[in-house]
Amino acid sequence: MATILMIIMIGLLLLGFPMMIPLATAAIVGFVMMFDGFGQMQTFIQQMMGGIRPASLIAVPMFILAADIMTRGQSADRLINMVMSFIGHIKGGLAISTATSCTLFGAVSGSTQATVVAVGSPLRPKMLKAGYSDPFTLALIINASDIAFLIPPSIGMIIYGVISETSIAELFIAGIGPGILILFMFSLYCLLYAYKNNVPTEEKASWAERGKSVQQALWPLMFPVIIVGGIYGGIFSPTEAAAVCVLYAFLLEFVIFRSLAMADIIQIAKSTGLITAVVFILVAVGNGFSWIISFAQIPQSILESVGVNEAGPVGVLIAICVAFFVACMFVDPIVVILVLTPIFAPAIQSTGLDPVLVGVLITLQVAIGSATPPFGCDIFTAIAIFKRPYLEVIRGTPPFIIMLVTAAGLIIAFPDIALFLRDLAYPE
């Protein structure tokens, strides 16, 4: 049955259907094969509805809405200006500022695609003018934006937490260490690139200019403080933090900065509603598909056939990294999390792996795959936003992919990179 379902999904994808159609079709075919018809179809529908019932998922549209408000407002520009004022003058400083701005905006929005738009749009012209090549610039933007998938809040971690019943708060704090590690690796590469290509430096900002930029960025910088401080201070849950972020973003852009008018709410609501609808349909259909393959014991069969169950903890982690990385090169990250997480669940449980560590590695692999050819979703976001051809967008990606894969290897070898802050916040 697994082969039939795979053929259906690949076939419909090649025919150009959106991901929800192949996923739903394969799930329904699997249901009919197991139950000999549609007589018990209400069971499948109940499983689909159960997938979007967890209260934690309310955080997803909330963070999407907050990110949309900030992307259209001034928050991103203020964060960028602050970073530029401090490190823009050093060698490779503009590129390092781009990576740092992506990280900071990721800590505000939780969305890789929102980060590509918010940070890439103003900084790409500056990097090109400064002498950076367009392939390097585009690759830096789409890969640095993937740090947003690791730094809290992370929509990918929310989806994984719901599917695997893992603490979202623990996942959030565990993503901070790997995110900082990747930022350091990217910054070092930017420095070497600037020296190798003799990229000129920017004019050094005065301390008065730096003070002004910090003052202007203080309000946006409160977002990570609210999210991380509120959650780990026991003030509110991750879901409540998302609602607080929406309120804060609204007050910031509509009242304090006055960068948006009330008429913009309609367009923001439409955009958020559309993205949320797509995400929740995928989650519902993905949960139904996961139930089908679990009921048919397909995960156990697949893992036994490739010998993952006997590989030990490190072997299972490597298998997870490879599977998620390859899958996200072709399929939407949310779908990959929904489909593959249940497949590896038996091996994760049998080897006693920490589900938080697994969640961080899965989120990282999803982020890598999102910026990796041939069909990484961030690549096509960059194509749409920057109006550049496909080959030019992907030309500079190999060094960044190597660094991200290296980061995954370091996390496997040294789990405390991800778990140190988690263990501090949640001692046993």
GROMACS .gro file of C-alpha atoms in nm:
model
  428
    1MET     CA    1   0.000   0.000   0.000
    2ALA     CA    2   0.287   0.237   0.074
    3THR     CA    3   0.405   0.212  -0.287
    4ILE     CA    4   0.058   0.291  -0.422
    5LEU     CA    5   0.019   0.595  -0.199
    6MET     CA    6   0.363   0.723  -0.299
    7ILE     CA    7   0.287   0.682  -0.670
    8ILE     CA    8  -0.041   0.873  -0.627
    9MET     CA    9   0.125   1.161  -0.446
   10ILE     CA   10   0.420   1.193  -0.686
   11GLY     CA   11   0.195   1.158  -0.991
   12LEU     CA   12  -0.045   1.431  -0.882
   13LEU     CA   13   0.242   1.660  -0.783
   14LEU     CA   14   0.399   1.619  -1.127
   15LEU     CA   15   0.063   1.707  -1.282
   16GLY     CA   16   0.077   2.039  -1.100
   17PHE     CA   17  -0.183   1.992  -0.827
   18PRO     CA   18  -0.134   2.191  -0.503
   19MET     CA   19   0.006   1.978  -0.220
   20MET     CA   20  -0.324   1.940  -0.035
   21ILE     CA   21  -0.478   1.749  -0.330
   22PRO     CA   22  -0.213   1.471  -0.358
   23LEU     CA   23  -0.207   1.437   0.020
   24ALA     CA   24  -0.586   1.411   0.052
   25THR     CA   25  -0.618   1.179  -0.247
   26ALA     CA   26  -0.352   0.941  -0.116
   27ALA     CA   27  -0.514   0.940   0.228
   28ILE     CA   28  -0.861   0.865   0.088
   29VAL     CA   29  -0.728   0.588  -0.137
   30GLY     CA   30  -0.547   0.437   0.162
   31PHE     CA   31  -0.866   0.457   0.368
   32VAL     CA   32  -1.071   0.281   0.096
   33MET     CA   33  -0.807   0.008   0.064
   34MET     CA   34  -0.808  -0.059   0.439
   35PHE     CA   35  -1.185  -0.041   0.501
   36ASP     CA   36  -1.315  -0.168   0.164
   37GLY     CA   37  -1.513   0.141   0.071
   38PHE     CA   38  -1.644   0.469   0.203
   39GLY     CA   39  -1.877   0.329   0.469
   40GLN     CA   40  -1.663   0.449   0.760
   41MET     CA   41  -1.560   0.777   0.600
   42GLN     CA   42  -1.675   0.975   0.902
   43THR     CA   43  -1.382   0.822   1.093
   44PHE     CA   44  -1.137   0.974   0.848
   45ILE     CA   45  -1.314   1.311   0.867
   46GLN     CA   46  -1.295   1.298   1.246
   47GLN     CA   47  -0.921   1.238   1.223
   48MET     CA   48  -0.885   1.537   0.994
   49MET     CA   49  -1.080   1.761   1.228
   50GLY     CA   50  -0.882   1.628   1.521
   51GLY     CA   51  -0.566   1.752   1.352
   52ILE     CA   52  -0.673   2.116   1.376
   53ARG     CA   53  -0.842   2.088   1.716
   54PRO     CA   54  -0.537   2.138   1.947
   55ALA     CA   55  -0.548   2.480   2.109
   56SER     CA   56  -0.176   2.528   2.044
   57LEU     CA   57  -0.249   2.575   1.673
   58ILE     CA   58  -0.423   2.903   1.749
   59ALA     CA   59  -0.073   3.047   1.778
   60VAL     CA   60  -0.010   2.989   1.406
   61PRO     CA   61  -0.257   3.247   1.262
   62MET     CA   62  -0.167   3.484   1.543
   63PHE     CA   63   0.204   3.483   1.458
   64ILE     CA   64   0.121   3.506   1.086
   65LEU     CA   65  -0.097   3.811   1.152
   66ALA     CA   66   0.168   3.977   1.371
   67ALA     CA   67   0.435   3.914   1.105
   68ASP     CA   68   0.211   4.058   0.832
   69ILE     CA   69   0.149   4.376   1.032
   70MET     CA   70   0.521   4.423   1.102
   71THR     CA   71   0.626   4.346   0.745
   72ARG     CA   72   0.400   4.620   0.614
   73GLY     CA   73   0.506   4.862   0.890
   74GLN     CA   74   0.836   5.004   1.015
   75SER     CA   75   0.957   4.734   1.254
   76ALA     CA   76   1.187   4.562   1.004
   77ASP     CA   77   1.346   4.888   0.887
   78ARG     CA   78   1.416   5.000   1.243
   79LEU     CA   79   1.582   4.669   1.332
   80ILE     CA   80   1.793   4.682   1.015
   81ASN     CA   81   1.906   5.040   1.081
   82MET     CA   82   2.011   4.951   1.435
   83VAL     CA   83   2.218   4.652   1.324
   84MET     CA   84   2.378   4.851   1.041
   85SER     CA   85   2.480   5.133   1.273
   86PHE     CA   86   2.690   4.896   1.488
   87ILE     CA   87   2.847   4.652   1.241
   88GLY     CA   88   2.792   4.803   0.898
   89HIS     CA   89   3.141   4.959   0.892
   90ILE     CA   90   3.345   4.641   0.951
   91LYS     CA   91   3.468   4.423   0.665
   92GLY     CA   92   3.170   4.230   0.536
   93GLY     CA   93   2.957   4.432   0.776
   94LEU     CA   94   2.668   4.486   0.534
   95ALA     CA   95   2.638   4.111   0.470
   96ILE     CA   96   2.672   4.034   0.841
   97SER     CA   97   2.407   4.297   0.910
   98THR     CA   98   2.176   4.122   0.665
   99ALA     CA   99   2.221   3.787   0.840
  100THR     CA  100   2.178   3.947   1.183
  101SER     CA  101   1.868   4.137   1.071
  102CYS     CA  102   1.717   3.812   0.943
  103THR     CA  103   1.780   3.656   1.283
  104LEU     CA  104   1.627   3.949   1.471
  105PHE     CA  105   1.323   3.966   1.245
  106GLY     CA  106   1.287   3.588   1.277
  107ALA     CA  107   1.266   3.641   1.653
  108VAL     CA  108   0.980   3.879   1.577
  109SER     CA  109   0.788   3.703   1.301
  110GLY     CA  110   0.866   3.328   1.310
  111SER     CA  111   0.822   3.310   0.931
  112THR     CA  112   1.101   3.251   0.680
  113GLN     CA  113   0.908   3.397   0.388
  114ALA     CA  114   0.809   3.710   0.581
  115THR     CA  115   1.178   3.753   0.668
  116VAL     CA  116   1.282   3.722   0.302
  117VAL     CA  117   1.042   4.003   0.215
  118ALA     CA  118   1.099   4.230   0.515
  119VAL     CA  119   1.480   4.211   0.526
  120GLY     CA  120   1.567   4.121   0.169
  121SER     CA  121   1.372   4.399   0.001
  122PRO     CA  122   1.562   4.692   0.159
  123LEU     CA  123   1.905   4.528   0.200
  124ARG     CA  124   1.954   4.355  -0.136
  125PRO     CA  125   1.989   4.686  -0.330
  126LYS     CA  126   2.238   4.810  -0.068
  127MET     CA  127   2.447   4.492  -0.095
  128LEU     CA  128   2.453   4.509  -0.474
  129LYS     CA  129   2.558   4.875  -0.463
  130ALA     CA  130   2.834   4.789  -0.213
  131GLY     CA  131   2.987   4.534  -0.452
  132TYR     CA  132   2.842   4.199  -0.344
  133SER     CA  133   2.740   3.968  -0.628
  134ASP     CA  134   2.370   3.902  -0.674
  135PRO     CA  135   2.399   3.520  -0.636
  136PHE     CA  136   2.580   3.565  -0.303
  137THR     CA  137   2.328   3.827  -0.190
  138LEU     CA  138   2.024   3.619  -0.281
  139ALA     CA  139   2.170   3.304  -0.124
  140LEU     CA  140   2.253   3.491   0.196
  141ILE     CA  141   1.902   3.635   0.223
  142ILE     CA  142   1.711   3.311   0.168
  143ASN     CA  143   1.941   3.103   0.390
  144ALA     CA  144   1.973   3.357   0.671
  145SER     CA  145   1.594   3.389   0.666
  146ASP     CA  146   1.577   3.022   0.757
  147ILE     CA  147   1.719   3.109   1.098
  148ALA     CA  148   1.365   3.241   1.159
  149PHE     CA  149   1.252   2.878   1.160
  150LEU     CA  150   1.474   2.810   1.462
  151ILE     CA  151   1.458   3.132   1.665
  152PRO     CA  152   1.133   3.156   1.864
  153PRO     CA  153   0.857   3.200   1.769
  154SER     CA  154   0.876   2.925   1.506
  155ILE     CA  155   0.569   2.812   1.316
  156GLY     CA  156   0.750   2.491   1.220
  157MET     CA  157   0.815   2.411   1.587
  158ILE     CA  158   0.450   2.472   1.669
  159ILE     CA  159   0.341   2.222   1.405
  160TYR     CA  160   0.598   1.965   1.523
  161GLY     CA  161   0.501   2.019   1.886
  162VAL     CA  162   0.134   1.956   1.810
  163ILE     CA  163   0.202   1.645   1.600
  164SER     CA  164   0.452   1.489   1.842
  165GLU     CA  165   0.287   1.620   2.162
  166THR     CA  166   0.613   1.790   2.261
  167SER     CA  167   0.627   2.105   2.474
  168ILE     CA  168   0.627   2.404   2.239
  169ALA     CA  169   0.781   2.622   2.509
  170GLU     CA  170   1.076   2.382   2.540
  171LEU     CA  171   1.114   2.368   2.161
  172PHE     CA  172   1.119   2.746   2.142
  173ILE     CA  173   1.404   2.790   2.388
  174ALA     CA  174   1.599   2.496   2.242
  175GLY     CA  175   1.606   2.668   1.903
  176ILE     CA  176   1.797   2.972   2.029
  177GLY     CA  177   2.140   2.802   2.057
  178PRO     CA  178   2.138   2.650   1.706
  179GLY     CA  179   2.010   2.979   1.562
  180ILE     CA  180   2.301   3.172   1.716
  181LEU     CA  181   2.548   2.905   1.598
  182ILE     CA  182   2.426   2.936   1.238
  183LEU     CA  183   2.439   3.317   1.255
  184PHE     CA  184   2.802   3.294   1.370
  185MET     CA  185   2.890   3.057   1.083
  186PHE     CA  186   2.720   3.279   0.826
  187SER     CA  187   2.891   3.590   0.966
  188LEU     CA  188   3.233   3.425   0.943
  189TYR     CA  189   3.165   3.328   0.581
  190CYS     CA  190   3.052   3.685   0.502
  191LEU     CA  191   3.375   3.818   0.650
  192LEU     CA  192   3.589   3.580   0.441
  193TYR     CA  193   3.386   3.660   0.127
  194ALA     CA  194   3.435   4.034   0.177
  195TYR     CA  195   3.812   3.998   0.221
  196LYS     CA  196   3.845   3.763  -0.077
  197ASN     CA  197   3.646   3.990  -0.308
  198ASN     CA  198   3.777   4.316  -0.157
  199VAL     CA  199   3.430   4.449  -0.085
  200PRO     CA  200   3.451   4.808   0.044
  201THR     CA  201   3.326   4.889   0.392
  202GLU     CA  202   3.043   5.123   0.485
  203GLU     CA  203   3.092   5.456   0.659
  204LYS     CA  204   3.118   5.418   1.036
  205ALA     CA  205   2.820   5.552   1.229
  206SER     CA  206   2.877   5.793   1.516
  207TRP     CA  207   2.775   5.701   1.869
  208ALA     CA  208   2.501   5.959   1.847
  209GLU     CA  209   2.363   5.785   1.536
  210ARG     CA  210   2.391   5.447   1.707
  211GLY     CA  211   2.208   5.578   2.011
  212LYS     CA  212   1.930   5.713   1.792
  213SER     CA  213   1.900   5.384   1.601
  214VAL     CA  214   1.879   5.186   1.926
  215GLN     CA  215   1.615   5.422   2.056
  216GLN     CA  216   1.411   5.378   1.738
  217ALA     CA  217   1.448   4.997   1.752
  218LEU     CA  218   1.359   4.958   2.119
  219TRP     CA  219   0.990   4.902   2.049
  220PRO     CA  220   1.044   4.621   1.791
  221LEU     CA  221   1.311   4.466   2.014
  222MET     CA  222   1.045   4.413   2.278
  223PHE     CA  223   0.890   4.135   2.069
  224PRO     CA  224   1.143   3.863   2.163
  225VAL     CA  225   1.142   3.994   2.520
  226ILE     CA  226   0.764   3.953   2.534
  227ILE     CA  227   0.771   3.609   2.375
  228VAL     CA  228   1.068   3.453   2.555
  229GLY     CA  229   1.035   3.644   2.882
  230GLY     CA  230   0.660   3.598   2.902
  231ILE     CA  231   0.668   3.224   2.832
  232TYR     CA  232   0.959   3.134   3.058
  233GLY     CA  233   0.853   3.379   3.325
  234GLY     CA  234   0.529   3.187   3.353
  235ILE     CA  235   0.320   3.492   3.258
  236PHE     CA  236   0.152   3.326   2.960
  237SER     CA  237   0.163   3.020   2.735
  238PRO     CA  238   0.306   3.016   2.379
  239THR     CA  239  -0.048   3.051   2.244
  240GLU     CA  240  -0.121   3.347   2.467
  241ALA     CA  241   0.217   3.495   2.370
  242ALA     CA  242   0.104   3.489   2.007
  243ALA     CA  243  -0.212   3.683   2.092
  244VAL     CA  244  -0.008   3.938   2.291
  245CYS     CA  245   0.224   3.976   1.989
  246VAL     CA  246  -0.069   4.061   1.763
  247LEU     CA  247  -0.191   4.326   2.006
  248TYR     CA  248   0.161   4.465   2.045
  249ALA     CA  249   0.220   4.471   1.667
  250PHE     CA  250  -0.112   4.651   1.616
  251LEU     CA  251  -0.033   4.914   1.880
  252LEU     CA  252   0.319   4.956   1.746
  253GLU     CA  253   0.240   5.008   1.378
  254PHE     CA  254  -0.104   5.170   1.400
  255VAL     CA  255  -0.073   5.383   1.715
  256ILE     CA  256   0.293   5.447   1.804
  257PHE     CA  257   0.466   5.450   1.462
  258ARG     CA  258   0.148   5.538   1.268
  259SER     CA  259   0.300   5.360   0.970
  260LEU     CA  260  -0.030   5.192   0.881
  261ALA     CA  261  -0.384   5.320   0.847
  262MET     CA  262  -0.704   5.145   0.951
  263ALA     CA  263  -0.778   5.087   0.582
  264ASP     CA  264  -0.475   4.852   0.569
  265ILE     CA  265  -0.643   4.611   0.809
  266ILE     CA  266  -0.859   4.466   0.531
  267GLN     CA  267  -0.560   4.371   0.316
  268ILE     CA  268  -0.368   4.239   0.617
  269ALA     CA  269  -0.668   4.029   0.726
  270LYS     CA  270  -0.711   3.887   0.374
  271SER     CA  271  -0.343   3.793   0.350
  272THR     CA  272  -0.342   3.632   0.696
  273GLY     CA  273  -0.668   3.450   0.629
  274LEU     CA  274  -0.541   3.305   0.302
  275ILE     CA  275  -0.213   3.179   0.450
  276THR     CA  276  -0.389   3.044   0.760
  277ALA     CA  277  -0.646   2.858   0.549
  278VAL     CA  278  -0.372   2.688   0.348
  279VAL     CA  279  -0.180   2.592   0.663
  280PHE     CA  280  -0.486   2.451   0.842
  281ILE     CA  281  -0.604   2.254   0.539
  282LEU     CA  282  -0.258   2.100   0.515
  283VAL     CA  283  -0.257   2.022   0.887
  284ALA     CA  284  -0.603   1.861   0.872
  285VAL     CA  285  -0.528   1.652   0.564
  286GLY     CA  286  -0.182   1.567   0.694
  287ASN     CA  287  -0.326   1.440   1.021
  288GLY     CA  288  -0.569   1.219   0.830
  289PHE     CA  289  -0.284   1.087   0.616
  290SER     CA  290  -0.069   1.024   0.924
  291TRP     CA  291  -0.353   0.829   1.086
  292ILE     CA  292  -0.391   0.612   0.774
  293ILE     CA  293  -0.024   0.521   0.750
  294SER     CA  294   0.000   0.464   1.126
  295PHE     CA  295  -0.308   0.240   1.125
  296ALA     CA  296  -0.158   0.041   0.838
  297GLN     CA  297   0.176   0.020   1.029
  298ILE     CA  298   0.358   0.162   0.729
  299PRO     CA  299   0.613   0.353   0.945
  300GLN     CA  300   0.721   0.036   1.121
  301SER     CA  301   0.755  -0.146   0.788
  302ILE     CA  302   0.962   0.131   0.631
  303LEU     CA  303   1.195   0.167   0.928
  304GLU     CA  304   1.246  -0.207   0.955
  305SER     CA  305   1.318  -0.241   0.582
  306VAL     CA  306   1.597   0.019   0.595
  307GLY     CA  307   1.729  -0.097   0.933
  308VAL     CA  308   1.673   0.233   1.117
  309ASN     CA  309   1.540   0.064   1.431
  310GLU     CA  310   1.873  -0.113   1.481
  311ALA     CA  311   2.085   0.193   1.406
  312GLY     CA  312   2.093   0.337   1.758
  313PRO     CA  313   2.021   0.698   1.862
  314VAL     CA  314   2.285   0.862   1.640
  315GLY     CA  315   2.184   0.652   1.341
  316VAL     CA  316   1.819   0.746   1.389
  317LEU     CA  317   1.907   1.117   1.410
  318ILE     CA  318   2.113   1.094   1.091
  319ALA     CA  319   1.828   0.911   0.914
  320ILE     CA  320   1.582   1.179   1.030
  321CYS     CA  321   1.809   1.457   0.905
  322VAL     CA  322   1.855   1.297   0.564
  323ALA     CA  323   1.484   1.218   0.519
  324PHE     CA  324   1.359   1.565   0.617
  325PHE     CA  325   1.632   1.744   0.423
  326VAL     CA  326   1.558   1.557   0.099
  327ALA     CA  327   1.181   1.577   0.139
  328CYS     CA  328   1.183   1.955   0.190
  329MET     CA  329   1.374   1.998  -0.133
  330PHE     CA  330   1.054   1.893  -0.310
  331VAL     CA  331   0.757   1.941  -0.074
  332ASP     CA  332   0.617   2.216   0.151
  333PRO     CA  333   0.788   2.209   0.496
  334ILE     CA  334   0.462   2.183   0.691
  335VAL     CA  335   0.356   1.880   0.487
  336VAL     CA  336   0.694   1.714   0.544
  337ILE     CA  337   0.663   1.761   0.921
  338LEU     CA  338   0.309   1.624   0.916
  339VAL     CA  339   0.395   1.317   0.708
  340LEU     CA  340   0.743   1.216   0.826
  341THR     CA  341   0.716   1.284   1.200
  342PRO     CA  342   0.473   0.992   1.259
  343ILE     CA  343   0.692   0.765   1.044
  344PHE     CA  344   0.994   0.817   1.268
  345ALA     CA  345   0.796   0.827   1.594
  346PRO     CA  346   0.844   0.453   1.670
  347ALA     CA  347   1.223   0.475   1.622
  348ILE     CA  348   1.244   0.793   1.832
  349GLN     CA  349   1.054   0.627   2.114
  350SER     CA  350   1.242   0.297   2.100
  351THR     CA  351   1.585   0.464   2.111
  352GLY     CA  352   1.487   0.701   2.394
  353LEU     CA  353   1.580   1.018   2.204
  354ASP     CA  354   1.484   1.352   2.356
  355PRO     CA  355   1.185   1.473   2.147
  356VAL     CA  356   1.299   1.834   2.193
  357LEU     CA  357   1.640   1.756   2.038
  358VAL     CA  358   1.465   1.570   1.757
  359GLY     CA  359   1.233   1.866   1.705
  360VAL     CA  360   1.523   2.110   1.675
  361LEU     CA  361   1.699   1.889   1.419
  362ILE     CA  362   1.378   1.840   1.222
  363THR     CA  363   1.315   2.214   1.221
  364LEU     CA  364   1.672   2.277   1.105
  365GLN     CA  365   1.644   2.023   0.823
  366VAL     CA  366   1.313   2.173   0.717
  367ALA     CA  367   1.482   2.514   0.710
  368ILE     CA  368   1.771   2.380   0.501
  369GLY     CA  369   1.539   2.208   0.256
  370SER     CA  370   1.330   2.524   0.222
  371ALA     CA  371   1.628   2.702   0.066
  372THR     CA  372   1.770   2.405  -0.130
  373PRO     CA  373   1.710   2.330  -0.501
  374PRO     CA  374   1.515   2.213  -0.683
  375PHE     CA  375   1.189   2.322  -0.518
  376GLY     CA  376   1.274   2.483  -0.183
  377CYS     CA  377   0.987   2.723  -0.106
  378ASP     CA  378   1.213   3.016  -0.008
  379ILE     CA  379   1.379   2.999  -0.348
  380PHE     CA  380   1.050   3.069  -0.522
  381THR     CA  381   0.967   3.341  -0.270
  382ALA     CA  382   1.294   3.513  -0.366
  383ILE     CA  383   1.219   3.466  -0.737
  384ALA     CA  384   0.878   3.631  -0.692
  385ILE     CA  385   1.002   3.917  -0.472
  386PHE     CA  386   1.329   4.003  -0.647
  387LYS     CA  387   1.227   3.912  -1.005
  388ARG     CA  388   1.544   3.713  -1.070
  389PRO     CA  389   1.582   3.389  -1.272
  390TYR     CA  390   1.588   3.054  -1.095
  391LEU     CA  391   1.952   2.966  -1.176
  392GLU     CA  392   2.076   3.301  -1.047
  393VAL     CA  393   1.890   3.258  -0.718
  394ILE     CA  394   2.033   2.911  -0.649
  395ARG     CA  395   2.388   2.971  -0.776
  396GLY     CA  396   2.525   3.094  -0.445
  397THR     CA  397   2.348   2.846  -0.217
  398PRO     CA  398   2.604   2.556  -0.190
  399PRO     CA  399   2.833   2.718   0.074
  400PHE     CA  400   2.534   2.802   0.293
  401ILE     CA  401   2.390   2.451   0.259
  402ILE     CA  402   2.728   2.308   0.363
  403MET     CA  403   2.733   2.534   0.671
  404LEU     CA  404   2.377   2.437   0.766
  405VAL     CA  405   2.450   2.066   0.727
  406THR     CA  406   2.764   2.116   0.937
  407ALA     CA  407   2.552   2.283   1.205
  408ALA     CA  408   2.321   1.980   1.208
  409GLY     CA  409   2.623   1.752   1.251
  410LEU     CA  410   2.749   1.963   1.542
  411ILE     CA  411   2.408   1.945   1.712
  412ILE     CA  412   2.405   1.566   1.678
  413ALA     CA  413   2.761   1.545   1.815
  414PHE     CA  414   2.701   1.805   2.088
  415PRO     CA  415   2.329   1.801   2.183
  416ASP     CA  416   2.386   2.065   2.451
  417ILE     CA  417   2.399   2.326   2.173
  418ALA     CA  418   2.021   2.286   2.164
  419LEU     CA  419   1.946   2.149   2.510
  420PHE     CA  420   2.161   2.370   2.734
  421LEU     CA  421   1.913   2.659   2.756
  422ARG     CA  422   1.621   2.416   2.772
  423ASP     CA  423   1.776   2.239   3.070
  424LEU     CA  424   1.838   2.573   3.241
  425ALA     CA  425   1.481   2.684   3.192
  426TYR     CA  426   1.328   2.344   3.272
  427PRO     CA  427   1.553   2.160   3.518
  428GLU     CA  428   1.441   1.810   3.600
   0.00000   0.00000   0.00000
